[in-house]
Amino acid sequence: MSAIGLCLVAFIFGSVVGVLVQRSRFCNTAALRDAMLFKTYRNTKALLVAMMILTIGFTTFITFGEGNPMYFDVGLNTFAGLFIFGVGMVLAGACTVSTWVKTGEGNVGALWALIFTFVGMFLFSLVWSANYWPPAPASMTGEPNLEALQLGYANAATLQEKFGIPAIFFGLIQAGVLYLIYKAILRKEAGQAESHRMAQAKSATAQPAE
Amino acid sequence: MASEFFKKTLDPVIALVAIAVMDIFLFVIVGAWTVGGGETMMTGLIAQGFMGDDLKRLPFWNLVFEPDPTYWKIYISLGMLFGAFVSAVIAKEFYIRFPRRMSEWVMITIGGLLMGIGIRLAFVCNVSTFFGMGPEMNMGGYLAISGIIAGAWVGSMIYKKILEG
């Protein structure tokens, strides 16, 4: 597909995502923060369902050698970068998606977060230009490079190649694990609802005594 | 039915199922949903607007991200902005709102900076983590998910401290 065609596909995809996220108020930050701070799982459940579908979908296509998986080496920087990102997204109260969506709703705070994301990226480009770490995707080999704290490249496709077992097999295992987490959340919610009812019943019986 | 859609809040599970199905199509056509790469390219294009050819003296913008306005990932972000704007206007939920307290402005500024630095250090954003690398079973996806959960926990603790004053 031509570059313009791809941009058009990307714009249409983004527009539909924008409408869906705006209507559902889904937020990746809330999916993690609310589960940890407030023990509410509205967004967490949606995230898990999406990941189950995507895992099965992606690994099915990977099994037949289709699809375009991301290709670059990962390493300590992947963990460290997302750690920094995780702290930042909770402080900003928005992730990469919700900054765009909330800006579209007229939220100046979200626009401010977006501007400083750009500033942060530019600051990092200055640091990278001085020390060239982490290695640029162009110079990556796919092999572990411990000197540069890089572990190389591995995904469902390389697993299939290495073990001769279709990628979908590994995908189903991962989807199963995600499903177990999802079930555990449902159980926890049922428990919360139960203790909420008990507390209400208790206060109802306690009232006449007052 | 269309008007109902813009009156009620949509169940996020339904929204995310629809997004996941579209993301599979995008994965087959060009690559999974991502935001950080497009934002980096926008940063480069904005910087080029300010600095002109001086930007070329920074190796990052030659070797990793050469500013290119036809980079498809940019248009995912612009699409999200456009879709959310149209949706908010139809639902009568569009209005200009500002963070009220100074502390909010400070937190958003620091949070935004950390997000930008984190994305560039990791070469992935949270969207690639959960909607790309994770489901591709990329080793980096597991590193990234561990990182973002640990980071969100630390962030939540800081947030709680600030809320409690």
Coordinates of C-alpha atoms in Angstrom, one line a residue:
Chain A
M1 CA 0.0 0.0 0.0
S2 CA 1.2 3.5 -0.7
A3 CA 2.4 5.8 2.1
I4 CA -0.7 8.0 1.6
G5 CA -3.0 4.9 1.6
L6 CA -1.4 3.8 4.9
C7 CA -1.9 7.3 6.4
L8 CA -5.5 7.2 5.4
V9 CA -6.0 3.7 7.0
A10 CA -4.3 4.9 10.1
F11 CA -6.5 8.1 10.3
I12 CA -9.7 6.1 9.9
F13 CA -8.6 3.6 12.5
G14 CA -7.6 6.4 14.9
S15 CA -10.9 8.2 14.3
V16 CA -13.0 5.1 15.2
V17 CA -10.8 4.5 18.2
G18 CA -11.3 8.1 19.3
V19 CA -15.1 7.8 19.1
L20 CA -15.1 4.5 21.0
V21 CA -12.7 5.7 23.7
Q22 CA -14.6 9.0 24.1
R23 CA -17.9 7.2 24.5
S24 CA -16.6 4.6 26.9
R25 CA -14.2 6.7 28.8
F26 CA -11.7 3.9 28.7
C27 CA -8.3 4.8 30.0
N28 CA -5.3 2.6 30.3
T29 CA -4.0 4.7 33.2
A30 CA -7.3 4.1 35.1
A31 CA -7.1 0.4 34.3
L32 CA -3.9 0.1 36.4
R33 CA -4.3 3.0 38.9
D34 CA -7.9 2.2 39.9
A35 CA -7.2 -1.5 40.4
M36 CA -4.2 -0.6 42.7
L37 CA -5.6 2.4 44.5
F38 CA -9.4 2.0 44.6
K39 CA -9.9 -1.7 43.9
T40 CA -12.3 -1.0 41.1
Y41 CA -11.8 -2.9 37.8
R42 CA -14.1 -1.3 35.2
N43 CA -11.2 -0.5 32.8
T44 CA -8.9 -3.4 33.9
K45 CA -11.5 -5.9 32.7
A46 CA -11.9 -4.2 29.3
L47 CA -8.1 -4.2 28.9
L48 CA -7.9 -7.9 29.7
V49 CA -10.7 -8.8 27.3
A50 CA -8.9 -6.9 24.5
M51 CA -5.6 -8.6 25.2
M52 CA -7.2 -12.0 25.1
I53 CA -8.8 -11.3 21.7
L54 CA -5.6 -9.7 20.4
T55 CA -3.4 -12.6 21.6
I56 CA -5.5 -15.2 19.8
G57 CA -5.9 -13.0 16.7
F58 CA -2.2 -12.0 16.4
T59 CA -0.9 -15.5 17.0
T60 CA -3.3 -17.0 14.5
F61 CA -2.0 -14.8 11.8
I62 CA 1.6 -15.3 13.0
T63 CA 1.1 -19.1 12.7
F64 CA 0.5 -18.6 9.0
G65 CA 3.4 -16.2 8.6
E66 CA 1.0 -13.2 8.2
G67 CA 0.8 -9.9 10.0
N68 CA 3.5 -7.3 10.9
P69 CA 4.9 -7.9 14.4
M70 CA 7.2 -5.3 15.8
Y71 CA 10.8 -6.0 15.2
F72 CA 13.5 -4.6 17.4
D73 CA 15.7 -5.7 20.3
V74 CA 14.4 -5.2 23.8
G75 CA 16.3 -5.0 27.1
L76 CA 16.7 -3.3 30.4
N77 CA 15.6 0.0 28.7
T78 CA 12.2 -1.5 27.9
F79 CA 11.6 -2.2 31.6
A80 CA 13.1 1.1 32.8
G81 CA 11.3 3.2 30.2
L82 CA 7.9 1.8 30.9
F83 CA 8.6 2.2 34.7
I84 CA 9.2 5.9 34.1
F85 CA 6.2 6.0 31.9
G86 CA 4.0 4.3 34.5
V87 CA 4.9 6.9 37.2
G88 CA 4.3 9.7 34.7
M89 CA 1.0 8.5 33.5
V90 CA -0.5 8.3 37.0
L91 CA 0.8 11.8 37.8
A92 CA -0.5 13.2 34.6
G93 CA -3.8 11.2 35.0
A94 CA -3.7 10.1 31.4
C95 CA -2.0 7.7 29.0
T96 CA -1.0 8.3 25.4
V97 CA -4.5 7.5 24.2
S98 CA -6.4 9.5 26.7
T99 CA -4.2 12.6 26.3
W100 CA -5.4 12.8 22.6
V101 CA -9.0 11.9 23.4
K102 CA -9.3 14.3 26.3
T103 CA -7.7 17.1 24.3
G104 CA -10.4 16.4 21.7
E105 CA -13.0 16.9 24.5
G106 CA -11.5 20.4 25.2
N107 CA -9.4 19.4 28.2
V108 CA -6.5 21.9 28.4
G109 CA -4.8 19.8 31.1
A110 CA -4.5 16.8 28.7
L111 CA -3.2 19.2 26.0
W112 CA -0.6 20.4 28.5
A113 CA 0.4 16.8 29.2
L114 CA 0.7 16.1 25.5
I115 CA 3.0 19.2 25.0
F116 CA 5.2 18.0 27.8
T117 CA 5.3 14.5 26.4
F118 CA 6.8 16.1 23.2
V119 CA 9.2 18.1 25.3
G120 CA 10.3 15.0 27.2
M121 CA 10.9 13.2 23.9
F122 CA 13.0 16.1 22.6
L123 CA 15.0 16.1 25.8
F124 CA 15.6 12.4 25.5
S125 CA 16.7 12.9 21.8
L126 CA 19.4 15.3 23.1
V127 CA 20.6 12.6 25.6
W128 CA 20.5 9.9 23.0
S129 CA 22.6 12.1 20.6
A130 CA 25.3 12.1 23.2
N131 CA 25.5 8.5 24.3
Y132 CA 23.7 6.5 21.5
W133 CA 21.9 4.3 24.0
P134 CA 19.6 2.3 23.8
P135 CA 20.7 1.1 20.3
A136 CA 18.7 2.4 17.4
P137 CA 16.5 -0.3 15.7
A138 CA 18.6 0.0 12.6
S139 CA 21.7 -1.2 14.5
M140 CA 19.9 -4.1 16.3
T141 CA 20.9 -7.7 15.6
G142 CA 18.2 -9.7 17.3
E143 CA 20.8 -11.4 19.4
P144 CA 21.4 -10.7 23.1
N145 CA 23.9 -7.9 23.5
L146 CA 24.7 -7.8 27.2
E147 CA 27.2 -5.0 26.9
A148 CA 24.4 -2.7 25.7
L149 CA 21.9 -4.3 28.2
Q150 CA 20.0 -5.8 25.3
L151 CA 18.3 -9.2 25.4
G152 CA 17.6 -9.5 21.7
Y153 CA 14.4 -10.4 20.0
A154 CA 11.8 -13.1 20.7
N155 CA 8.0 -13.4 20.1
A156 CA 5.4 -15.9 19.1
A157 CA 7.0 -16.2 15.6
T158 CA 10.4 -17.0 16.9
L159 CA 8.9 -19.5 19.4
Q160 CA 7.1 -21.2 16.5
E161 CA 10.4 -21.4 14.5
K162 CA 12.4 -22.6 17.5
F163 CA 10.1 -25.3 18.8
G164 CA 8.2 -26.2 15.6
I165 CA 4.9 -25.8 17.4
P166 CA 2.3 -23.4 15.8
A167 CA 2.3 -19.9 17.4
I168 CA -1.4 -20.2 18.1
F169 CA -0.6 -22.9 20.7
F170 CA 1.5 -20.4 22.7
G171 CA -1.2 -17.8 22.1
L172 CA -3.9 -20.0 23.6
I173 CA -1.7 -20.5 26.7
Q174 CA -1.3 -16.7 27.1
A175 CA -5.0 -16.1 26.5
G176 CA -5.7 -18.7 29.2
V177 CA -3.5 -17.0 31.7
L178 CA -5.2 -13.7 30.9
Y179 CA -8.6 -15.4 31.4
L180 CA -7.6 -16.7 34.8
I181 CA -6.7 -13.1 35.9
Y182 CA -10.0 -11.9 34.5
K183 CA -11.9 -14.6 36.5
A184 CA -9.9 -13.7 39.6
I185 CA -11.1 -10.1 39.2
L186 CA -14.7 -11.2 38.8
R187 CA -14.5 -13.3 42.0
K188 CA -13.0 -10.3 43.8
E189 CA -15.8 -8.1 42.6
A190 CA -18.4 -10.6 43.7
G191 CA -16.7 -10.6 47.1
Q192 CA -16.8 -6.8 47.2
A193 CA -20.5 -6.8 46.4
E194 CA -21.2 -9.4 49.1
S195 CA -19.4 -7.5 51.8
H196 CA -21.2 -4.3 50.6
R197 CA -24.6 -6.0 51.0
M198 CA -23.6 -7.3 54.5
A199 CA -22.5 -3.9 55.6
Q200 CA -25.8 -2.4 54.3
A201 CA -27.9 -5.2 56.1
K202 CA -25.9 -4.5 59.3
S203 CA -26.6 -0.8 59.2
A204 CA -30.3 -1.5 58.4
T205 CA -30.6 -3.7 61.5
A206 CA -28.5 -1.3 63.6
Q207 CA -30.7 1.7 62.8
P208 CA -33.8 0.9 64.9
A209 CA -31.6 0.6 68.0
E210 CA -30.5 4.2 67.7
Chain B
M1 CA -30.0 4.4 17.6
A2 CA -27.2 6.7 16.6
S3 CA -28.5 9.3 19.0
E4 CA -28.7 6.7 21.8
F5 CA -25.0 6.0 21.2
F6 CA -24.1 9.5 22.0
K7 CA -26.4 9.8 25.0
K8 CA -25.3 6.9 27.1
T9 CA -21.9 5.9 28.3
L10 CA -20.6 2.9 26.3
D11 CA -19.5 -0.2 28.2
P12 CA -15.7 -0.2 27.9
V13 CA -15.6 -3.9 27.3
I14 CA -17.7 -3.4 24.1
A15 CA -15.5 -0.5 23.1
L16 CA -12.3 -2.5 23.6
V17 CA -13.7 -5.6 21.8
A18 CA -14.4 -3.4 18.8
I19 CA -10.9 -1.8 19.0
A20 CA -9.2 -5.2 19.3
V21 CA -10.9 -6.5 16.2
M22 CA -9.9 -3.4 14.2
D23 CA -6.4 -3.7 15.7
I24 CA -6.1 -7.2 14.3
F25 CA -6.9 -5.9 10.8
L26 CA -4.3 -3.1 11.2
F27 CA -1.8 -5.7 12.4
V28 CA -2.3 -7.6 9.1
I29 CA -2.2 -4.5 6.9
V30 CA 0.7 -2.6 8.4
G31 CA 1.4 -3.2 12.1
A32 CA -0.4 -3.1 15.5
W33 CA -1.8 0.0 17.1
T34 CA 0.8 2.3 18.5
V35 CA 1.0 6.0 19.6
G36 CA 4.5 6.7 20.8
G37 CA 6.2 6.4 17.4
G38 CA 3.8 8.9 15.8
E39 CA 4.3 11.3 18.8
T40 CA 8.0 11.1 18.3
M41 CA 7.7 11.9 14.7
M42 CA 5.5 14.9 15.5
T43 CA 8.1 16.0 18.0
G44 CA 10.7 15.8 15.2
L45 CA 8.5 17.7 12.8
I46 CA 7.7 20.4 15.4
A47 CA 11.4 20.7 16.3
Q48 CA 12.3 21.0 12.6
G49 CA 9.7 23.8 12.4
F50 CA 11.6 25.7 15.1
M51 CA 15.2 24.8 14.3
G52 CA 15.2 24.1 10.6
D53 CA 18.2 22.3 9.3
D54 CA 20.0 22.7 12.7
L55 CA 17.9 19.6 13.8
K56 CA 20.0 17.5 11.5
R57 CA 23.0 18.1 13.8
L58 CA 21.4 15.9 16.4
P59 CA 22.2 12.3 15.5
F60 CA 18.9 11.0 16.9
W61 CA 16.9 12.8 14.2
N62 CA 19.1 11.3 11.5
L63 CA 19.6 7.8 12.7
V64 CA 16.4 6.9 14.6
F65 CA 13.6 9.2 13.5
E66 CA 14.2 11.2 10.4
P67 CA 11.3 13.7 10.3
D68 CA 8.8 12.5 7.7
P69 CA 5.2 13.8 7.5
T70 CA 4.0 10.7 5.6
Y71 CA 4.8 8.4 8.6
W72 CA 1.5 6.5 9.1
K73 CA 1.6 6.4 12.9
I74 CA 1.2 10.2 13.1
Y75 CA -2.3 9.8 11.6
I76 CA -3.5 7.4 14.3
S77 CA -3.0 10.1 16.8
L78 CA -4.6 12.8 14.7
G79 CA -7.5 10.4 14.0
M80 CA -8.0 9.9 17.7
L81 CA -8.1 13.6 18.3
F82 CA -10.5 14.1 15.4
G83 CA -12.8 11.2 16.4
A84 CA -12.9 12.3 20.1
F85 CA -13.7 15.9 19.1
V86 CA -16.6 14.9 16.8
S87 CA -17.9 12.4 19.3
A88 CA -17.7 15.0 22.2
V89 CA -19.4 17.7 20.1
I90 CA -22.3 15.3 19.1
A91 CA -22.7 14.1 22.7
K92 CA -22.6 17.8 23.9
E93 CA -19.7 16.9 26.1
F94 CA -17.2 19.3 24.5
Y95 CA -16.2 22.2 26.6
I96 CA -12.9 23.9 27.4
R97 CA -11.9 22.9 30.9
F98 CA -8.7 23.8 32.9
P99 CA -7.0 22.1 35.8
R100 CA -8.0 24.1 38.8
R101 CA -5.2 23.9 41.2
M102 CA -1.5 24.8 40.8
S103 CA -0.6 21.3 42.1
E104 CA -2.5 19.7 39.2
W105 CA -0.5 21.8 36.7
V106 CA 2.7 20.7 38.3
M107 CA 1.8 17.0 38.4
I108 CA 0.6 17.1 34.7
T109 CA 3.9 18.8 33.7
I110 CA 6.1 16.3 35.5
G111 CA 3.9 13.4 34.4
G112 CA 4.0 14.5 30.7
L113 CA 7.8 14.8 30.8
L114 CA 8.2 11.4 32.3
M115 CA 5.9 9.8 29.7
G116 CA 7.9 11.3 26.9
I117 CA 11.3 10.3 28.3
G118 CA 9.9 6.8 29.2
I119 CA 8.6 6.2 25.7
R120 CA 11.9 7.1 24.1
L121 CA 14.0 5.2 26.5
A122 CA 11.9 2.0 26.0
F123 CA 11.2 2.5 22.3
V124 CA 7.6 1.6 23.1
C125 CA 4.6 3.3 24.6
N126 CA 1.8 1.9 26.8
V127 CA -0.4 1.1 23.7
S128 CA 2.3 -1.0 22.0
T129 CA 2.8 -2.7 25.4
F130 CA -0.8 -3.8 25.8
F131 CA -2.1 -3.8 22.3
G132 CA 0.9 -4.8 20.3
M133 CA 4.0 -6.4 21.9
G134 CA 2.1 -8.2 24.7
P135 CA -0.3 -10.0 22.4
E136 CA 2.5 -10.7 19.9
M137 CA 4.1 -12.5 22.9
N138 CA 7.2 -10.4 22.4
M139 CA 9.7 -10.7 25.2
G140 CA 9.7 -6.9 25.4
G141 CA 6.0 -7.0 26.0
Y142 CA 6.6 -8.8 29.3
L143 CA 9.4 -6.5 30.3
A144 CA 7.2 -3.5 29.4
I145 CA 4.1 -4.8 31.3
S146 CA 6.2 -5.5 34.4
G147 CA 7.7 -2.1 34.1
I148 CA 4.5 -0.2 33.7
I149 CA 2.8 -2.1 36.5
A150 CA 5.7 -1.3 38.9
G151 CA 5.7 2.3 37.7
A152 CA 2.0 2.7 38.1
W153 CA 2.2 1.4 41.6
V154 CA 5.0 3.9 42.5
G155 CA 3.0 6.6 40.8
S156 CA -0.2 5.6 42.7
M157 CA 1.7 5.8 46.0
I158 CA 3.0 9.3 45.2
Y159 CA -0.5 10.3 44.0
K160 CA -2.0 9.0 47.3
K161 CA 0.5 11.0 49.3
I162 CA -0.4 14.2 47.4
L163 CA -4.1 13.6 47.7
E164 CA -3.8 13.1 51.5
G165 CA -1.7 16.2 51.6

